[in-house]
mmCIF file of C-alpha atoms in Angstrom:
data_model
loop_
_atom_site.group_PDB
_atom_site.id
_atom_site.type_symbol
_atom_site.label_atom_id
_atom_site.label_comp_id
_atom_site.label_asym_id
_atom_site.label_seq_id
_atom_site.Cartn_x
_atom_site.Cartn_y
_atom_site.Cartn_z
ATOM 1 C CA MET A 1 144.173 119.756 107.954
ATOM 2 C CA THR A 2 147.543 121.377 105.913
ATOM 3 C CA ASP A 3 145.779 124.614 105.555
ATOM 4 C CA ASN A 4 145.528 124.575 109.848
ATOM 5 C CA VAL A 5 149.363 123.552 110.124
ATOM 6 C CA GLY A 6 149.985 127.388 107.476
ATOM 7 C CA ARG A 7 148.093 129.366 109.440
ATOM 8 C CA ARG A 8 149.706 128.155 113.341
ATOM 9 C CA SER A 9 153.128 127.935 111.245
ATOM 10 C CA LEU A 10 152.707 131.593 110.280
ATOM 11 C CA ARG A 11 151.096 132.607 113.505
ATOM 12 C CA ARG A 12 154.896 131.342 114.906
ATOM 13 C CA TRP A 13 157.139 133.147 113.166
ATOM 14 C CA PRO A 14 156.207 136.559 115.006
ATOM 15 C CA LEU A 15 157.272 134.805 118.387
ATOM 16 C CA ILE A 16 160.405 133.179 116.503
ATOM 17 C CA VAL A 17 161.785 136.727 115.248
ATOM 18 C CA LEU A 18 160.973 138.145 118.876
ATOM 19 C CA GLY A 19 162.719 135.405 120.508
ATOM 20 C CA GLY A 20 165.751 136.005 118.646
ATOM 21 C CA VAL A 21 166.180 139.093 119.167
ATOM 22 C CA GLY A 22 165.983 138.612 122.635
ATOM 23 C CA ALA A 23 168.475 136.220 122.442
ATOM 24 C CA ALA A 24 170.658 138.862 120.322
ATOM 25 C CA PHE A 25 170.273 141.314 122.628
ATOM 26 C CA LEU A 26 171.278 139.278 126.095
ATOM 27 C CA VAL A 27 174.413 138.624 124.043
ATOM 28 C CA TRP A 28 174.934 141.173 123.495
ATOM 29 C CA LEU A 29 174.784 142.697 127.240
ATOM 30 C CA TRP A 30 176.361 139.867 128.097
ATOM 31 C CA ILE A 31 180.200 141.114 126.000
ATOM 32 C CA GLN A 32 178.988 144.954 126.508
ATOM 33 C CA ALA A 33 178.798 144.966 130.580
ATOM 34 C CA PRO A 34 182.290 145.388 130.680
ATOM 35 C CA ALA A 35 182.108 148.649 129.268
ATOM 36 C CA LEU A 36 178.738 149.559 130.154
ATOM 37 C CA TYR A 37 180.641 150.348 133.829
ATOM 38 C CA ALA A 38 183.883 151.081 132.484
ATOM 39 C CA SER A 39 182.912 154.578 134.328
ATOM 40 C CA THR A 40 182.806 153.120 138.029
ATOM 41 C CA PRO A 41 184.848 154.264 140.813
ATOM 42 C CA THR A 42 186.116 150.829 142.015
ATOM 43 C CA GLU A 43 187.167 148.002 140.451
ATOM 44 C CA ASP A 44 185.112 146.188 143.194
ATOM 45 C CA GLY A 45 182.050 148.010 142.376
ATOM 46 C CA ARG A 46 182.926 147.391 138.477
ATOM 47 C CA ALA A 47 183.250 143.781 139.306
ATOM 48 C CA GLN A 48 179.902 143.805 141.507
ATOM 49 C CA ALA A 49 177.812 145.760 138.753
ATOM 50 C CA ILE A 50 178.925 143.446 135.981
ATOM 51 C CA ALA A 51 178.305 140.427 138.004
ATOM 52 C CA VAL A 52 174.739 141.518 138.858
ATOM 53 C CA THR A 53 173.784 142.249 135.141
ATOM 54 C CA ARG A 54 175.366 138.746 134.167
ATOM 55 C CA ALA A 55 173.400 136.531 136.644
ATOM 56 C CA GLY A 56 169.770 139.409 135.487
ATOM 57 C CA ILE A 57 171.127 137.701 132.123
ATOM 58 C CA LEU A 58 171.585 133.785 133.265
ATOM 59 C CA GLY A 59 167.792 134.552 135.167
ATOM 60 C CA VAL A 60 165.946 135.766 132.382
ATOM 61 C CA ILE A 61 167.446 133.127 129.831
ATOM 62 C CA ALA A 62 166.601 130.147 132.905
ATOM 63 C CA ALA A 63 163.191 131.909 133.123
ATOM 64 C CA ALA A 64 162.813 131.854 128.744
ATOM 65 C CA VAL A 65 164.045 128.338 129.271
ATOM 66 C CA ALA A 66 161.610 127.609 131.740
ATOM 67 C CA PHE A 67 158.922 129.214 129.770
ATOM 68 C CA GLY A 68 159.379 127.789 126.574
ATOM 69 C CA GLY A 69 159.584 124.329 127.931
ATOM 70 C CA VAL A 70 156.418 124.491 129.320
ATOM 71 C CA MET A 71 155.138 126.322 126.305
ATOM 72 C CA LEU A 72 156.287 122.813 124.271
ATOM 73 C CA THR A 73 154.460 120.650 127.178
ATOM 74 C CA VAL A 74 151.166 122.778 126.365
ATOM 75 C CA ILE A 75 151.737 122.605 122.308
ATOM 76 C CA GLU A 76 152.448 118.718 122.687
ATOM 77 C CA THR A 77 149.207 118.156 125.284
ATOM 78 C CA ARG A 78 147.083 120.317 123.301
ATOM 79 C CA LYS A 79 148.628 118.253 120.209
ATOM 80 C CA ALA A 80 148.011 114.799 121.891
ATOM 81 C CA ASN A 81 144.292 116.542 122.620
ATOM 82 C CA GLU A 82 143.628 116.786 118.885
ATOM 83 C CA GLN A 83 144.919 113.367 118.514
ATOM 84 C CA THR A 84 143.144 111.998 120.940
ATOM 85 C CA ARG A 85 139.605 114.505 119.666
ATOM 86 C CA ARG A 86 139.870 112.998 115.900
ATOM 87 C CA ARG A 87 140.102 109.258 116.887
ATOM 88 C CA ASP A 88 137.418 109.743 118.916
ATOM 89 C CA ALA A 89 135.459 111.800 116.222
ATOM 90 C CA LEU A 90 136.163 108.315 114.454
ATOM 91 C CA THR A 91 135.681 105.969 116.522
ATOM 92 C CA HIS A 92 132.242 107.649 117.129
ATOM 93 C CA GLU A 93 131.642 107.928 113.167
ATOM 94 C CA ARG A 94 132.488 104.342 112.545
ATOM 95 C CA GLU A 95 130.443 103.468 115.868
ATOM 96 C CA MET A 96 127.670 105.348 114.402
ATOM 97 C CA ALA A 97 128.239 104.059 111.250
ATOM 98 C CA GLU A 98 127.952 100.312 112.311
ATOM 99 C CA GLN A 99 124.816 100.632 114.379
ATOM 100 C CA ARG A 100 123.098 102.266 111.598
ATOM 101 C CA SER A 101 123.842 99.157 109.233
ATOM 102 C CA SER A 102 122.621 96.915 112.482
ATOM 103 C CA ARG A 103 119.745 98.888 112.412
ATOM 104 C CA TYR A 104 118.820 98.720 108.678
ATOM 105 C CA THR A 105 119.913 94.593 108.859
ATOM 106 C CA ALA A 106 117.479 94.472 111.616
ATOM 107 C CA ALA A 107 114.925 96.707 109.824
ATOM 108 C CA ILE A 108 115.411 93.828 106.357
ATOM 109 C CA THR A 109 114.706 90.891 108.881
ATOM 110 C CA GLN A 110 111.375 92.093 110.072
ATOM 111 C CA LEU A 111 110.272 93.104 107.162
ATOM 112 C CA GLY A 112 110.181 89.622 105.824
ATOM 113 C CA SER A 113 108.675 88.434 108.850
ATOM 114 C CA ASP A 114 105.631 85.839 108.269
ATOM 115 C CA ALA A 115 103.748 89.054 111.551
ATOM 116 C CA VAL A 116 102.493 91.401 110.319
ATOM 117 C CA ASN A 117 103.225 93.893 113.512
ATOM 118 C CA ILE A 118 106.987 92.894 113.344
ATOM 119 C CA ARG A 119 106.848 94.046 109.548
ATOM 120 C CA LEU A 120 104.502 97.215 110.847
ATOM 121 C CA GLY A 121 107.896 97.489 113.250
ATOM 122 C CA GLY A 122 110.912 96.613 110.358
ATOM 123 C CA ILE A 123 108.784 99.915 108.835
ATOM 124 C CA TYR A 124 108.743 101.799 111.651
ATOM 125 C CA ALA A 125 112.523 100.815 111.738
ATOM 126 C CA LEU A 126 113.254 102.547 108.487
ATOM 127 C CA GLU A 127 111.639 105.686 109.007
ATOM 128 C CA ARG A 128 113.835 106.434 112.586
ATOM 129 C CA LEU A 129 117.073 105.518 110.388
ATOM 130 C CA ALA A 130 116.088 107.810 107.257
ATOM 131 C CA GLN A 131 115.431 110.480 109.298
ATOM 132 C CA ASP A 132 118.223 110.208 111.878
ATOM 133 C CA SER A 133 120.816 109.614 108.615
ATOM 134 C CA PRO A 134 119.685 111.507 105.508
ATOM 135 C CA ALA A 135 122.301 110.077 103.925
ATOM 136 C CA ASP A 136 120.020 106.631 103.822
ATOM 137 C CA GLN A 137 117.006 108.177 103.068
ATOM 138 C CA PRO A 138 117.450 107.352 99.218
ATOM 139 C CA THR A 139 117.903 103.678 100.353
ATOM 140 C CA VAL A 140 114.755 103.383 102.650
ATOM 141 C CA VAL A 141 112.917 105.309 99.923
ATOM 142 C CA GLU A 142 113.787 102.001 97.475
ATOM 143 C CA VAL A 143 113.823 99.271 100.073
ATOM 144 C CA LEU A 144 110.039 100.609 101.218
ATOM 145 C CA SER A 145 108.707 101.371 97.482
ATOM 146 C CA ALA A 146 109.735 97.477 96.783
ATOM 147 C CA PHE A 147 107.889 96.241 99.738
ATOM 148 C CA VAL A 148 104.655 98.186 98.544
ATOM 149 C CA ARG A 149 105.351 97.086 95.131
ATOM 150 C CA ASN A 150 105.886 93.592 96.276
ATOM 151 C CA ARG A 151 103.540 92.596 98.960
ATOM 152 C CA SER A 152 100.362 94.330 97.260
ATOM 153 C CA ILE A 153 100.462 91.740 94.361
ATOM 154 C CA ASP A 154 101.405 88.844 96.461
ATOM 155 C CA PRO A 155 98.854 86.366 95.550
ATOM 156 C CA GLU A 156 98.934 84.925 100.124
ATOM 157 C CA LEU A 157 98.054 88.521 100.267
ATOM 158 C CA ARG A 158 95.051 88.415 97.330
ATOM 159 C CA LYS A 159 93.204 85.064 98.458
ATOM 160 C CA ALA A 160 90.211 85.109 98.909
ATOM 161 C CA PRO A 161 88.398 84.256 102.873
ATOM 162 C CA PRO A 162 86.435 81.347 103.649
ATOM 163 C CA ALA A 163 83.446 82.205 103.909
ATOM 164 C CA GLY A 164 81.495 82.110 107.250
ATOM 165 C CA GLU A 165 79.032 79.427 108.357
ATOM 166 C CA ASP A 166 75.909 81.184 106.926
ATOM 167 C CA GLY A 167 77.989 81.803 103.916
ATOM 168 C CA THR A 168 78.150 84.987 103.487
ATOM 169 C CA THR A 169 81.719 86.590 102.834
ATOM 170 C CA PRO A 170 83.774 87.899 105.787
ATOM 171 C CA PRO A 171 84.566 91.783 104.578
ATOM 172 C CA VAL A 172 88.337 92.834 102.986
ATOM 173 C CA ARG A 173 90.706 93.167 105.965
ATOM 174 C CA PRO A 174 93.138 95.817 104.679
ATOM 175 C CA ALA A 175 96.582 95.245 104.543
ATOM 176 C CA ALA A 176 97.798 97.705 107.376
ATOM 177 C CA ASP A 177 101.077 96.793 106.703
ATOM 178 C CA ILE A 178 101.175 98.162 103.110
ATOM 179 C CA ARG A 179 99.118 101.727 104.745
ATOM 180 C CA ALA A 180 102.467 102.305 107.424
ATOM 181 C CA ALA A 181 104.719 101.848 104.754
ATOM 182 C CA VAL A 182 103.175 104.270 102.072
ATOM 183 C CA GLN A 183 102.032 107.136 104.986
ATOM 184 C CA VAL A 184 105.880 106.375 106.311
ATOM 185 C CA LEU A 185 107.002 107.110 102.326
ATOM 186 C CA ALA A 186 104.653 110.048 102.553
ATOM 187 C CA ARG A 187 105.592 112.123 105.277
ATOM 188 C CA LEU A 188 109.786 111.467 105.361
ATOM 189 C CA PRO A 189 111.222 114.571 105.095
ATOM 190 C CA VAL A 190 111.531 115.957 101.302
ATOM 191 C CA LEU A 191 115.563 115.823 100.295
ATOM 192 C CA ASP A 192 116.903 117.642 96.861
ATOM 193 C CA GLY A 193 117.702 114.483 94.626
ATOM 194 C CA VAL A 194 115.734 111.956 96.712
ATOM 195 C CA PRO A 195 112.808 110.323 94.931
ATOM 196 C CA ARG A 196 109.519 109.867 96.848
ATOM 197 C CA ALA A 197 108.638 106.517 95.893
ATOM 198 C CA ASP A 198 108.377 103.713 93.004
ATOM 199 C CA LEU A 199 105.255 102.337 93.171
ATOM 200 C CA MET A 200 104.617 101.736 89.180
ATOM 201 C CA GLY A 201 102.679 98.658 89.336
ATOM 202 C CA ALA A 202 101.612 98.187 92.845
ATOM 203 C CA ASP A 203 97.855 97.015 92.731
ATOM 204 C CA LEU A 204 96.061 99.062 95.621
ATOM 205 C CA THR A 205 92.984 98.318 95.895
ATOM 206 C CA GLY A 206 91.027 95.481 97.390
ATOM 207 C CA PRO A 207 93.053 94.328 100.531
ATOM 208 C CA ALA A 208 96.055 96.527 100.169
ATOM 209 C CA SER A 209 93.575 99.578 99.517
ATOM 210 C CA LEU A 210 94.464 103.053 101.065
ATOM 211 C CA ALA A 211 90.971 102.884 101.733
ATOM 212 C CA GLY A 212 90.190 105.713 104.737
ATOM 213 C CA LEU A 213 94.399 106.463 105.128
ATOM 214 C CA GLN A 214 95.359 109.378 106.761
ATOM 215 C CA PHE A 215 98.396 111.550 105.677
ATOM 216 C CA PRO A 216 99.752 114.245 107.706
ATOM 217 C CA VAL A 217 99.472 117.606 106.744
ATOM 218 C CA SER A 218 102.656 118.593 104.390
ATOM 219 C CA ALA A 219 102.660 115.104 103.438
ATOM 220 C CA SER A 220 104.188 114.471 99.809
ATOM 221 C CA LEU A 221 103.062 111.870 97.029
ATOM 222 C CA GLU A 222 104.923 114.079 94.434
ATOM 223 C CA GLY A 223 105.680 111.967 91.353
ATOM 224 C CA VAL A 224 104.218 108.593 93.055
ATOM 225 C CA ASP A 225 102.131 106.283 90.382
ATOM 226 C CA LEU A 226 98.881 105.712 91.919
ATOM 227 C CA GLY A 227 97.366 104.680 88.789
ATOM 228 C CA HIS A 228 94.434 102.978 89.927
ATOM 229 C CA ALA A 229 94.017 103.539 93.428
ATOM 230 C CA ASP A 230 91.544 102.969 95.699
ATOM 231 C CA LEU A 231 91.733 106.201 97.929
ATOM 232 C CA SER A 232 88.358 105.962 98.532
ATOM 233 C CA GLU A 233 87.752 107.864 102.234
ATOM 234 C CA ALA A 234 91.201 109.307 102.630
ATOM 235 C CA ARG A 235 92.690 112.218 104.211
ATOM 236 C CA MET A 236 95.084 114.439 101.947
ATOM 237 C CA SER A 237 94.452 117.520 103.176
ATOM 238 C CA GLY A 238 97.261 119.971 102.022
ATOM 239 C CA MET A 239 99.650 117.460 100.369
ATOM 240 C CA ASN A 240 101.483 117.592 97.467
ATOM 241 C CA LEU A 241 99.816 115.136 95.522
ATOM 242 C CA ALA A 242 101.991 117.616 92.083
ATOM 243 C CA GLY A 243 103.173 115.092 88.939
ATOM 244 C CA ILE A 244 101.370 112.156 89.925
ATOM 245 C CA ARG A 245 101.520 109.194 87.357
ATOM 246 C CA GLY A 246 99.200 106.859 86.482
ATOM 247 C CA SER A 247 99.908 103.526 85.065
ATOM 248 C CA GLY A 248 101.097 103.217 81.501
ATOM 249 C CA ARG A 249 100.609 106.891 80.869
ATOM 250 C CA ALA A 250 104.234 108.793 80.239
ATOM 251 C CA ASP A 251 105.639 111.388 83.018
ATOM 252 C CA GLY A 252 104.680 114.216 80.975
ATOM 253 C CA TYR A 253 101.133 113.418 81.389
ATOM 254 C CA PRO A 254 100.299 112.686 85.526
ATOM 255 C CA GLN A 255 97.222 111.776 86.386
ATOM 256 C CA PHE A 256 94.530 109.257 88.648
ATOM 257 C CA ALA A 257 93.901 106.457 86.044
ATOM 258 C CA ALA A 258 90.529 105.316 87.194
ATOM 259 C CA ALA A 259 91.607 105.510 91.149
ATOM 260 C CA LEU A 260 88.783 105.376 93.804
ATOM 261 C CA LEU A 261 87.879 109.027 96.105
ATOM 262 C CA ASP A 262 85.129 108.811 96.914
ATOM 263 C CA GLY A 263 84.538 110.748 100.166
ATOM 264 C CA ALA A 264 88.763 111.587 100.113
ATOM 265 C CA THR A 265 89.602 114.618 101.075
ATOM 266 C CA LEU A 266 92.207 116.919 99.629
ATOM 267 C CA ALA A 267 91.249 120.338 100.852
ATOM 268 C CA GLY A 268 94.076 122.564 100.069
ATOM 269 C CA ALA A 269 96.102 119.715 98.180
ATOM 270 C CA GLN A 270 98.790 120.627 95.507
ATOM 271 C CA LEU A 271 97.219 119.118 91.957
ATOM 272 C CA ALA A 272 97.992 120.936 89.083
ATOM 273 C CA GLY A 273 98.565 119.275 86.173
ATOM 274 C CA VAL A 274 96.836 116.398 87.555
ATOM 275 C CA GLN A 275 94.640 113.765 85.415
ATOM 276 C CA PHE A 276 91.836 112.121 86.410
ATOM 277 C CA ASP A 277 90.605 110.016 83.860
ATOM 278 C CA GLY A 278 87.576 107.573 84.695
ATOM 279 C CA THR A 279 88.264 109.076 88.667
ATOM 280 C CA ASN A 280 85.855 108.208 90.971
ATOM 281 C CA LEU A 281 85.481 111.686 92.656
ATOM 282 C CA THR A 282 82.067 111.142 94.170
ATOM 283 C CA ARG A 283 81.654 113.202 97.567
ATOM 284 C CA ALA A 284 85.243 113.926 97.348
ATOM 285 C CA ILE A 285 86.585 117.382 99.608
ATOM 286 C CA LEU A 286 88.388 119.486 97.127
ATOM 287 C CA ILE A 287 87.948 123.040 99.230
ATOM 288 C CA ARG A 288 91.110 124.984 98.085
ATOM 289 C CA ALA A 289 92.685 122.467 96.503
ATOM 290 C CA ASP A 290 94.461 124.129 93.472
ATOM 291 C CA LEU A 291 93.299 121.568 90.158
ATOM 292 C CA SER A 292 94.555 124.070 87.342
ATOM 293 C CA MET A 293 95.455 122.561 84.198
ATOM 294 C CA SER A 294 93.961 119.171 85.559
ATOM 295 C CA SER A 295 91.481 116.720 83.390
ATOM 296 C CA PHE A 296 88.796 115.664 84.867
ATOM 297 C CA ASN A 297 87.074 112.545 83.054
ATOM 298 C CA GLY A 298 84.930 110.782 85.612
ATOM 299 C CA ASP A 299 82.554 110.519 88.386
ATOM 300 C CA MET A 300 82.438 114.004 90.362
ATOM 301 C CA THR A 301 79.037 113.605 91.645
ATOM 302 C CA GLY A 302 78.286 115.380 94.955
ATOM 303 C CA ALA A 303 81.955 116.832 94.945
ATOM 304 C CA ASP A 304 83.202 119.893 97.309
ATOM 305 C CA LEU A 305 85.119 122.194 95.025
ATOM 306 C CA THR A 306 84.699 125.264 97.185
ATOM 307 C CA GLY A 307 86.911 127.354 96.596
ATOM 308 C CA ALA A 308 88.823 125.197 94.506
ATOM 309 C CA HIS A 309 90.938 126.330 91.697
ATOM 310 C CA LEU A 310 90.187 125.232 88.017
ATOM 311 C CA TRP A 311 91.726 127.425 85.975
ATOM 312 C CA ARG A 312 92.055 126.097 82.199
ATOM 313 C CA ALA A 313 91.004 122.236 83.646
ATOM 314 C CA GLY A 314 88.692 119.865 81.573
ATOM 315 C CA LEU A 315 85.673 118.932 83.699
ATOM 316 C CA ALA A 316 84.530 115.983 81.305
ATOM 317 C CA ALA A 317 82.760 114.152 84.564
ATOM 318 C CA ASP A 318 79.208 113.618 85.846
ATOM 319 C CA LEU A 319 78.794 117.294 87.734
ATOM 320 C CA LYS A 320 75.005 116.677 90.040
ATOM 321 C CA ASP A 321 75.255 118.269 93.257
ATOM 322 C CA ALA A 322 78.774 119.141 93.020
ATOM 323 C CA ILE A 323 79.114 122.255 94.926
ATOM 324 C CA LEU A 324 81.346 125.118 93.264
ATOM 325 C CA THR A 325 81.066 127.081 95.445
ATOM 326 C CA ASP A 326 83.520 130.403 94.278
ATOM 327 C CA ALA A 327 85.245 127.841 92.411
ATOM 328 C CA ASN A 328 87.877 129.267 90.123
ATOM 329 C CA LEU A 329 86.571 127.938 86.199
ATOM 330 C CA SER A 330 88.277 130.379 84.388
ATOM 331 C CA GLU A 331 89.441 129.532 80.505
ATOM 332 C CA ALA A 332 87.900 126.162 82.102
ATOM 333 C CA ASN A 333 86.427 123.805 79.792
ATOM 334 C CA LEU A 334 83.139 122.005 80.725
ATOM 335 C CA ASP A 335 81.147 121.568 77.396
ATOM 336 C CA ARG A 336 81.311 118.063 77.539
ATOM 337 C CA SER A 337 80.633 117.786 81.813
ATOM 338 C CA PHE A 338 76.423 117.213 82.687
ATOM 339 C CA ASN A 339 73.953 116.959 85.367
ATOM 340 C CA LEU A 340 75.499 120.804 85.580
ATOM 341 C CA THR A 341 72.677 123.375 86.228
ATOM 342 C CA THR A 342 72.842 126.885 85.683
ATOM 343 C CA GLU A 343 72.526 127.733 89.743
ATOM 344 C CA GLN A 344 76.120 126.067 90.628
ATOM 345 C CA VAL A 345 77.960 127.905 87.706
ATOM 346 C CA ARG A 346 76.028 130.942 89.329
ATOM 347 C CA GLU A 347 77.952 129.847 92.237
ATOM 348 C CA ALA A 348 81.365 129.649 90.484
ATOM 349 C CA ARG A 349 83.875 132.654 90.045
ATOM 350 C CA GLY A 350 84.528 132.656 85.685
ATOM 351 C CA ASP A 351 85.226 134.653 82.868
ATOM 352 C CA SER A 352 84.256 134.851 78.735
ATOM 353 C CA GLY A 353 87.220 132.368 78.521
ATOM 354 C CA THR A 354 84.918 129.540 80.457
ATOM 355 C CA THR A 355 83.565 127.524 77.998
ATOM 356 C CA LEU A 356 80.316 125.898 79.361
ATOM 357 C CA PRO A 357 77.534 122.988 77.914
ATOM 358 C CA ASP A 358 75.383 123.765 75.832
ATOM 359 C CA GLY A 359 72.038 125.836 77.062
ATOM 360 C CA ILE A 360 74.347 126.924 80.347
ATOM 361 C CA PRO A 361 74.184 130.684 80.292
ATOM 362 C CA MET A 362 77.643 132.252 80.864
ATOM 363 C CA PRO A 363 76.299 134.259 84.816
ATOM 364 C CA ALA A 364 75.980 138.251 83.698
ATOM 365 C CA ASP A 365 78.425 138.902 86.375
ATOM 366 C CA TRP A 366 80.999 136.936 84.778
ATOM 367 C CA PRO A 367 84.335 139.914 83.166
ATOM 368 C CA ILE A 368 83.666 139.442 79.468
ATOM 369 C CA ASN A 369 87.381 139.819 78.713
ATOM 370 C CA GLY A 370 90.248 138.296 81.124
ATOM 371 C CA ARG A 371 90.200 136.226 83.531
ATOM 372 C CA HIS A 372 89.778 136.237 87.627
ATOM 373 C CA PRO A 373 93.153 135.732 88.868
ATOM 374 C CA ARG A 374 94.094 132.547 90.213
#
C-alpha cells in the first residue's frame, strides 16, 4: 500500500511542476500585456488588445479550474472505488472463511454420526474443503487420519455378527467409511510440507480391511503406515507407495509388515526401498513396478513381476510360478528364495552381481561385468 502511494506521488510531481510553470506564465502575461501592445497605433486599439488578452487568460484559468475540479472528482471517485473494492474483498474473504468454518463444522458433525451414509457425506465434504482451500488440507488430513485410526479399532466395529438360522456366520461386511477415508487421503493433492496421512496403529484388517479397494492412478500413500493391512485384490496401479512404513519399524526401514497383497495390482507403482517382510504377494501384479532396493520375505507364489525393477532387491520368498519375464534382477539377492526354476531365471534380466539359489546357473546371456540399466 505504501509503495503504491509513493508511486502515485512520483507521477503527480511532473503535473504539479507543469501546472506551476503554466500559472507563472499566465501571471507574467497578465502583467506584461500593456508592454506587449505598447506599439499599437491608437489608445483604443491598445486597450482592446490588452482586454482581449486578459480575457483569454481568465478563460484559460477558468478552464484549468474546471479541469482541476473534474480531476479531483475523478481522483476522489477512484479512491472511493478502491476503498469499496478493498471493503468488498475483505467482506468476501471473511464470508469465505466463515463458509469454510461452517463446512468444516458440519463435516465433523457428520463424521460423528451413527449412520454410515452420513459419515460418508462428512468424509467427502472434507475432501471438497481440502480441494477448495489448500490451507485447510493439513487439518483435513489429520482429521481423516484420526478417524481411520479410531474407527478401525472401535470394538463396536469388530463385534462378531450373529450366526444365521443355519448356524453359519455371515461374511464380514467391509467398513465403507474407513475405505472411503483412505481413498480420499490417497487422492488429495500432493502439497509440499503436508503429510499424506498418519495411520500408525490403525487395524486395517477384518471389517476395516482395504481388500479390493480401487485407488485412482497417480494417487499417493507415500510414507503411510500400512503395516498388517489387508490389501488383497486392491488396485493401486501407478501409485506412489515409496517410503511406506510398517508398525514397529523405524522410519529408515519402510515396510509392508505382514500385509496381505494377494491379487493386488501395483503395476507401475513406486515401491523403491519398501520392505515386504512376511507379506503375501500371491498372484500380485507388479508389472513395471519400481521395486529397487526392496526386501521380500514372504509368499510371492504366482506373482506377476513382468518388467519389474528389482535392482539390488532381496528376495527370500516363495517364487513358485512367479512370472519374471524381463524383470530386472541386476545385483539382486535371490539365494534364499525357493521354488525358483532355471526357466524363470532365463526369462529375467540379470548380471554377474545377481545372486541365485544353489543349483540355479546364471544364464549365458547375462553380462559378466556391470549391470543392466534400470
